[in-house]
Structure formats: C-alpha cells, structure tokens
Tab-separated table of C-alpha atoms in Angstrom:
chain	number	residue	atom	x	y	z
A	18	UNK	CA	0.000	0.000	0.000
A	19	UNK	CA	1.491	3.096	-1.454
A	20	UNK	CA	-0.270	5.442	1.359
A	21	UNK	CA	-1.751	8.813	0.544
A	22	UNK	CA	0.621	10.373	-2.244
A	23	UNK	CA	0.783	13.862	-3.019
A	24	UNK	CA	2.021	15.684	-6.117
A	25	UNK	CA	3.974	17.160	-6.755
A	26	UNK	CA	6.798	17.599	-4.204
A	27	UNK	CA	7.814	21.129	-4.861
A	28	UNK	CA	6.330	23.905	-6.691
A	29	UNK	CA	7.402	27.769	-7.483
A	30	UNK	CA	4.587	29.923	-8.221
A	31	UNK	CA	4.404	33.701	-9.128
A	32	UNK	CA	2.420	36.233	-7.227
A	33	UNK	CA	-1.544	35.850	-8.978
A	34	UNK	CA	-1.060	32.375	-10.688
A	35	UNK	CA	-2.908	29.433	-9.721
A	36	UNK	CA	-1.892	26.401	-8.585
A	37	UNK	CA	-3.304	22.855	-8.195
A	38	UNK	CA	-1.755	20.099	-6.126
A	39	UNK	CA	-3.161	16.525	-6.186
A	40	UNK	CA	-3.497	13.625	-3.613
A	41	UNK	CA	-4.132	9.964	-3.853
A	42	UNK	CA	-5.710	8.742	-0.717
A	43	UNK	CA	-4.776	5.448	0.829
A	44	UNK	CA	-6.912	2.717	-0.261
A	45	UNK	CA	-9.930	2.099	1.137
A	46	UNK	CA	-10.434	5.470	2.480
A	47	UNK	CA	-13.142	7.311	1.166
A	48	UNK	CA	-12.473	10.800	3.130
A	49	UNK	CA	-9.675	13.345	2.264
A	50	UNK	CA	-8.839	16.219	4.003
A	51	UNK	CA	-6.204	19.793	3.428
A	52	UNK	CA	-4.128	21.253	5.774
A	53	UNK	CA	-1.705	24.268	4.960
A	54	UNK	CA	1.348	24.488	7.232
A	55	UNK	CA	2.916	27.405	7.374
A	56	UNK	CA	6.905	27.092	8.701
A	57	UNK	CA	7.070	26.861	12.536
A	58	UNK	CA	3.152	26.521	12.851
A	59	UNK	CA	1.066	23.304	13.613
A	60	UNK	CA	-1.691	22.189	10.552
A	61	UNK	CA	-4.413	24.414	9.803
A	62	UNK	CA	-7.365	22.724	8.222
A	63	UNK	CA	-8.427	24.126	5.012
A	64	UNK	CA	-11.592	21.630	3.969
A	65	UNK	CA	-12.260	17.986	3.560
A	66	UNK	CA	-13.728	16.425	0.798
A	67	UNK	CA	-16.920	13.185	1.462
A	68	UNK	CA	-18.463	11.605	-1.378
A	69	UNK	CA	-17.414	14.056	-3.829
A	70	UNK	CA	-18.607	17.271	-1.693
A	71	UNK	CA	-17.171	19.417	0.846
A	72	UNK	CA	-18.296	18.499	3.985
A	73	UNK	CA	-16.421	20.916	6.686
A	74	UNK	CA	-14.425	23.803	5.785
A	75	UNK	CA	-11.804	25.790	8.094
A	76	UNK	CA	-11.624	29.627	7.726
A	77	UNK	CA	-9.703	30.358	4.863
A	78	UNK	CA	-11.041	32.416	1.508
A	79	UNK	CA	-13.115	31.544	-1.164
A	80	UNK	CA	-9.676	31.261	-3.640
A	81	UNK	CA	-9.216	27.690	-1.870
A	82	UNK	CA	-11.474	25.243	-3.560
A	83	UNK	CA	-10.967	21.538	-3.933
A	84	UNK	CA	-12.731	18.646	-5.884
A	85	UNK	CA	-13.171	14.929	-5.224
A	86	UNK	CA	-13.249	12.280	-7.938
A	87	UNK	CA	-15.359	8.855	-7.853
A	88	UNK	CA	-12.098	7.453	-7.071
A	89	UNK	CA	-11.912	9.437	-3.982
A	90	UNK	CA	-8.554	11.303	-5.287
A	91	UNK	CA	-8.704	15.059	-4.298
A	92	UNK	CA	-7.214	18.108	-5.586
A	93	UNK	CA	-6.764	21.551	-4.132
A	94	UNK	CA	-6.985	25.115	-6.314
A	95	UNK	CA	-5.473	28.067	-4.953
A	96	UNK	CA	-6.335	31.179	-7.272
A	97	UNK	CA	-4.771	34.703	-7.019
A	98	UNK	CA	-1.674	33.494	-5.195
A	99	UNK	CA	-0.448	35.710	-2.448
A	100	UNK	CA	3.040	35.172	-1.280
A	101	UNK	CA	1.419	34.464	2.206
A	102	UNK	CA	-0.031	31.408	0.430
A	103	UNK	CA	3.683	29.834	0.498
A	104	UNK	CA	3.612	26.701	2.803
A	105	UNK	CA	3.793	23.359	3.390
A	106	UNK	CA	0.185	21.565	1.662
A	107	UNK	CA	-0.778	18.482	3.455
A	108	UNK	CA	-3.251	15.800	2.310
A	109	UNK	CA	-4.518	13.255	4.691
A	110	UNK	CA	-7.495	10.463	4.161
A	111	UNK	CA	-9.032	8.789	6.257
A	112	UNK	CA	-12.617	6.355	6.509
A	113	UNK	CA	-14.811	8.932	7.683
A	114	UNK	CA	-18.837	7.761	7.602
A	115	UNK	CA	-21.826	9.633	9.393
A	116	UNK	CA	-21.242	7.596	12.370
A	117	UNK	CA	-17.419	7.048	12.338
A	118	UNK	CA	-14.280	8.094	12.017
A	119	UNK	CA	-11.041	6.946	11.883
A	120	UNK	CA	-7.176	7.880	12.138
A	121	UNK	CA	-6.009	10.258	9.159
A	122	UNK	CA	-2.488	8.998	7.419
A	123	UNK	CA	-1.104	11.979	6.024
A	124	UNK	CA	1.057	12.639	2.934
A	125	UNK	CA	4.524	14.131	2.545
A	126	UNK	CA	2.997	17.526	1.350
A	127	UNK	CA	3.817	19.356	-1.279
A	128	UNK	CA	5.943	22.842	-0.634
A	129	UNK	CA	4.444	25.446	-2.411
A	130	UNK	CA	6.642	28.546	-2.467
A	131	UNK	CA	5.036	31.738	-3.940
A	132	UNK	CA	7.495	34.798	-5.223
B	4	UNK	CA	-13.529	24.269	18.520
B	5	UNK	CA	-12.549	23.119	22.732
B	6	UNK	CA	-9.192	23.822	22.996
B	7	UNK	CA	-5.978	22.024	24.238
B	8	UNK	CA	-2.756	23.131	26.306
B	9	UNK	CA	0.765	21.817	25.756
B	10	UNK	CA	4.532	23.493	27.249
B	11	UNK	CA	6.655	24.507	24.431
B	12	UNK	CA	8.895	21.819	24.353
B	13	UNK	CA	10.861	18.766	26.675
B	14	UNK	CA	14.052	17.063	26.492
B	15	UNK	CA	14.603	13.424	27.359
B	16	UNK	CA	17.364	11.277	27.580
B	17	UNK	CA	17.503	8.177	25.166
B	18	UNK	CA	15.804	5.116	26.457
B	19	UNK	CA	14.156	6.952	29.120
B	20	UNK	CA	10.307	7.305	29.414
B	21	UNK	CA	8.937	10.677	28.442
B	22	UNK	CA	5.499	11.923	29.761
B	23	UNK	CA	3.779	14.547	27.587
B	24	UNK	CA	1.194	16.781	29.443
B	25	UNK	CA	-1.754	17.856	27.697
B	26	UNK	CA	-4.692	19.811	29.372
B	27	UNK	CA	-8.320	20.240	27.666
B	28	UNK	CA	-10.326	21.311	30.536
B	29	UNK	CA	-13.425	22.272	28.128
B	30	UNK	CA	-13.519	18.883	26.133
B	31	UNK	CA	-17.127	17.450	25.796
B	32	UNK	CA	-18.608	14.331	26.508
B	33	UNK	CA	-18.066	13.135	23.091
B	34	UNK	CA	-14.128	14.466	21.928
B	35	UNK	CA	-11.881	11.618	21.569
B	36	UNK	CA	-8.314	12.798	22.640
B	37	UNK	CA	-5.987	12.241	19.859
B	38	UNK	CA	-2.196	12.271	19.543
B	39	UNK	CA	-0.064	12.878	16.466
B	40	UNK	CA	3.243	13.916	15.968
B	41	UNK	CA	5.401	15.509	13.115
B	42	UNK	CA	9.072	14.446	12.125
B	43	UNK	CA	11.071	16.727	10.670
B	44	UNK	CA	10.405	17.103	7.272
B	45	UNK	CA	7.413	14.856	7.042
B	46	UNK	CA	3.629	14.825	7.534
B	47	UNK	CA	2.100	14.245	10.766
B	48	UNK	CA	1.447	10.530	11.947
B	49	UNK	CA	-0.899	9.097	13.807
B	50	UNK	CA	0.194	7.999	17.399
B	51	UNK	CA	-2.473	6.541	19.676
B	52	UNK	CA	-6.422	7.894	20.549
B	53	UNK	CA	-8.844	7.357	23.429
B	54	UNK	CA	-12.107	8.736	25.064
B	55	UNK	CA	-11.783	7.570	29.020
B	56	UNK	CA	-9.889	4.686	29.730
B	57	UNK	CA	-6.014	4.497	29.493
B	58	UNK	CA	-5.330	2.792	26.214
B	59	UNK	CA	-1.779	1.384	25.107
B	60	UNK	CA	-0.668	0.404	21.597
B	61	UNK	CA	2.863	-0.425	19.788
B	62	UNK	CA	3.785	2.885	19.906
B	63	UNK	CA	3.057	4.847	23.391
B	64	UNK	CA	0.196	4.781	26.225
B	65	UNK	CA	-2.374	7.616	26.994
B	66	UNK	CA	-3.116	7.877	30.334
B	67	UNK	CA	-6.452	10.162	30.224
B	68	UNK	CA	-7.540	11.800	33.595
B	69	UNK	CA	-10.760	10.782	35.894
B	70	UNK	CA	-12.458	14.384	34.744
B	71	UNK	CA	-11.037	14.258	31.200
B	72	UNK	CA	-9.601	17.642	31.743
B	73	UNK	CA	-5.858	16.321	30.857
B	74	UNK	CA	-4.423	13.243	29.455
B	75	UNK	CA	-0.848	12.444	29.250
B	76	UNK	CA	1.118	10.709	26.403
B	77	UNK	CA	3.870	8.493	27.945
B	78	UNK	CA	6.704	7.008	25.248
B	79	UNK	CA	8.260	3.905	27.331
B	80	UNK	CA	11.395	4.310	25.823
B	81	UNK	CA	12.247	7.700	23.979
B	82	UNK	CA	14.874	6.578	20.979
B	83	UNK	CA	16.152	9.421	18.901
B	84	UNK	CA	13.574	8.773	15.986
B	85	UNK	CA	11.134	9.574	18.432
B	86	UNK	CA	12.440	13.457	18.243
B	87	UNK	CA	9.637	15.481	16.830
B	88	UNK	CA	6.546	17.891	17.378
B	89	UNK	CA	4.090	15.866	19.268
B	90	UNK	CA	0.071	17.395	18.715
B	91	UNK	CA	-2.383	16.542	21.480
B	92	UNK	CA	-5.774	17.208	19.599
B	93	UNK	CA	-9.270	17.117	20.689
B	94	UNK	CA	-11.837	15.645	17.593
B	95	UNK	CA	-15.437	14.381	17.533
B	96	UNK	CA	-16.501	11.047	16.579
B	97	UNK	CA	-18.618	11.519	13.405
B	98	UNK	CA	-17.615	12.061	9.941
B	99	UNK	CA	-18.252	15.509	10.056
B	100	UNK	CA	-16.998	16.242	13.254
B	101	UNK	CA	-13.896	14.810	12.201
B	102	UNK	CA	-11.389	17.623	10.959
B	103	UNK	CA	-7.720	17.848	13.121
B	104	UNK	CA	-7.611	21.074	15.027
B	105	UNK	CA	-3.660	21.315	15.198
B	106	UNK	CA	-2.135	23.466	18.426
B	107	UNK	CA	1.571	24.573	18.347
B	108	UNK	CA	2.532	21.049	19.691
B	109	UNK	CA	5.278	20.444	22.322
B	110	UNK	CA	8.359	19.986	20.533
B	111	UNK	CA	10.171	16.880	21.993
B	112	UNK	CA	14.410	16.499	21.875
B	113	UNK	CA	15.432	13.290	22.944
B	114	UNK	CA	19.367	13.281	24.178
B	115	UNK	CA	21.700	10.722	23.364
C-alpha cells in the first residue's frame, strides 16, 4: 500500500497564478482532508472532501477550492496566489462515515513557495 | 472548537520514558483525545487515541484523567527517531466532526 501520495513535491509559483496540487488517498479510504502548514506553525485545516462534496471547511477564503473524484482522489486550487499562500500543503485520508471516524495517514505535502 | 494546552517543548534522555502533558479542561462528553506527531520534514502521523480509559498500543500509552480535563502521552522508551513535534488534539466522533484542530505542539528532543 502506497499510502496517501501527493504531487507534486515542490512547486514555485508567481504572485496571482494558480496552482493545483493533487493527492491519492490510501486505499480504502473514502475521506480526504487539506491542511496548509505554514513554517514553525502546527496544521491548519483548510476543507475535507466526502463523497465528492465538501463536507467541513476551516476559515480560509473563497480562492481555496478543492474537488473529489469517484475514485476518492482530491485536488486543491489556490487562485490569485499571495506570497502568504507559500507553505507546506498536506493531504490526509481517512474512513470517515456519518457515524465514524477513523485515524487520518497523512502525505509528505507538497511545498508550495510563492514569489 | 474546545481547545488544548501543551509546554513549548521537553528534552529526554535516550531510552528513558517521556510523559507529555496535555490539558483540555473544556472537552465534551463526546471528543476523543488524539495524539499525532510531526518528524522533521514529514507529515504528521498518527500515534495513539482514546475517550476515558487508558489505552496502550505499539507505539506509546495515553493515560487520560478521571475528569477528562488532561491526558498524558507516555513514550516507554524515547529513541532518537522519536524526536519530533508531538500534537495533542481534541476531535469528535462523526464524519463531520472529524477535521484535526492542530495546536503549536510540544516539541520533543530526545538526548543521546
């Protein structure tokens, strides 16, 4: 089991550009979930994807936006890059029903560095 | 979102147990305490959960207060992989209630 995979690694981005990062959720989870990281500072949620809609969403602005496919893969859009946007982008699934959760397994991330 | 307390940071010698304080003195009835931690330069990982009783797995023991109001994560034997950013994090038990509300951690050095 590869775990959840995230892509890519590393990414420069200019000041107004958008970006997209992708993330492969282990298998068998149906739940993913973004987290932004900025250096010395713990997670901060940014919104989690169930059964292809956005269930919760932290407080961050309307230029994050996300999409699930059927095969539970996610990806994040960030529009109108600021260089405040540059951080560490985590991805982390989980199996996540009405009921019942589970543990999240997080990626790598992918370092997004905006100039 | 209840809240949770953690010092700054700890040493520990290696092979020594480490106990990591946590207080979350307005958790509800139905938070699960949950642990991760952070490695340098990777994502955060899963450590150990629980709602009341002390639970144990492969990796560490939570020892959860009477009141619920603290828990404590105790590593039997710190190595040096164990060095990282350890989260204490409070999270309900439904699929939406499920999201990781990450602290600042207490960032644990472990001496050789």
């Amino acid at each position: 089991d590869a775990g959840v995979t995230q892509s890519p690694t590393h990414l420069i981005k200019t000041r107004g550009q958008q970006v997209t990062l992708r993330c492969s959720p282990k298998s068998g989870h149906d739940t993913v979930s973004w987290y932004q990281q900025a250096l010395g500072q713990g997670p901060q949620f940014i919104f989690q994807y169930y059964e292809e809609e956005e269930r919760q969403r932290g407080n961050f602005p309307d230029r994050f936006s996300g999409h699930q496919f059927p095969n539970y893969s996610s990806e994040l859009n960030v529009n109108a890059l600021l260089l405040g946007d540059s951080a560490l982008y985590l991805c982390a699934s989980s199996l996540d029903g009405v009921w019942m959760n589970t543990e999240a397994f997080f990626g790598q991330g992918t370092r997004l560095t905006v100039v | 979102d209840a809240k949770t307390t953690q010092p700054n940071s700890m040493e520990s010698n290696e092979e020594e147990p480490v106990h990591l304080p946590c207080n979350h003195s307005t958790i509800s009835g139905t938070d699960y305490i949950h642990w991760y931690r952070q490695l340098p330069s990777q994502g955060p990982e899963y450590v150990i959960h629980g709602l009341t009783s002390n639970v144990n797995n492969r990796m560490a023991s939570l020892a959860i207060a009477e009141d619920r109001k603290s828990s404590t994560l105790i590593l039997h034997r710190a190595t040096l992989r164990d060095a990282a950013v350890y989260y204490c994090i409070l999270r309900g038990y439904t699929g939406a209630n499920s999201k990781l509300t990450f602290g600042k951690g207490i960032t644990l050095s472990v001496r050789p």
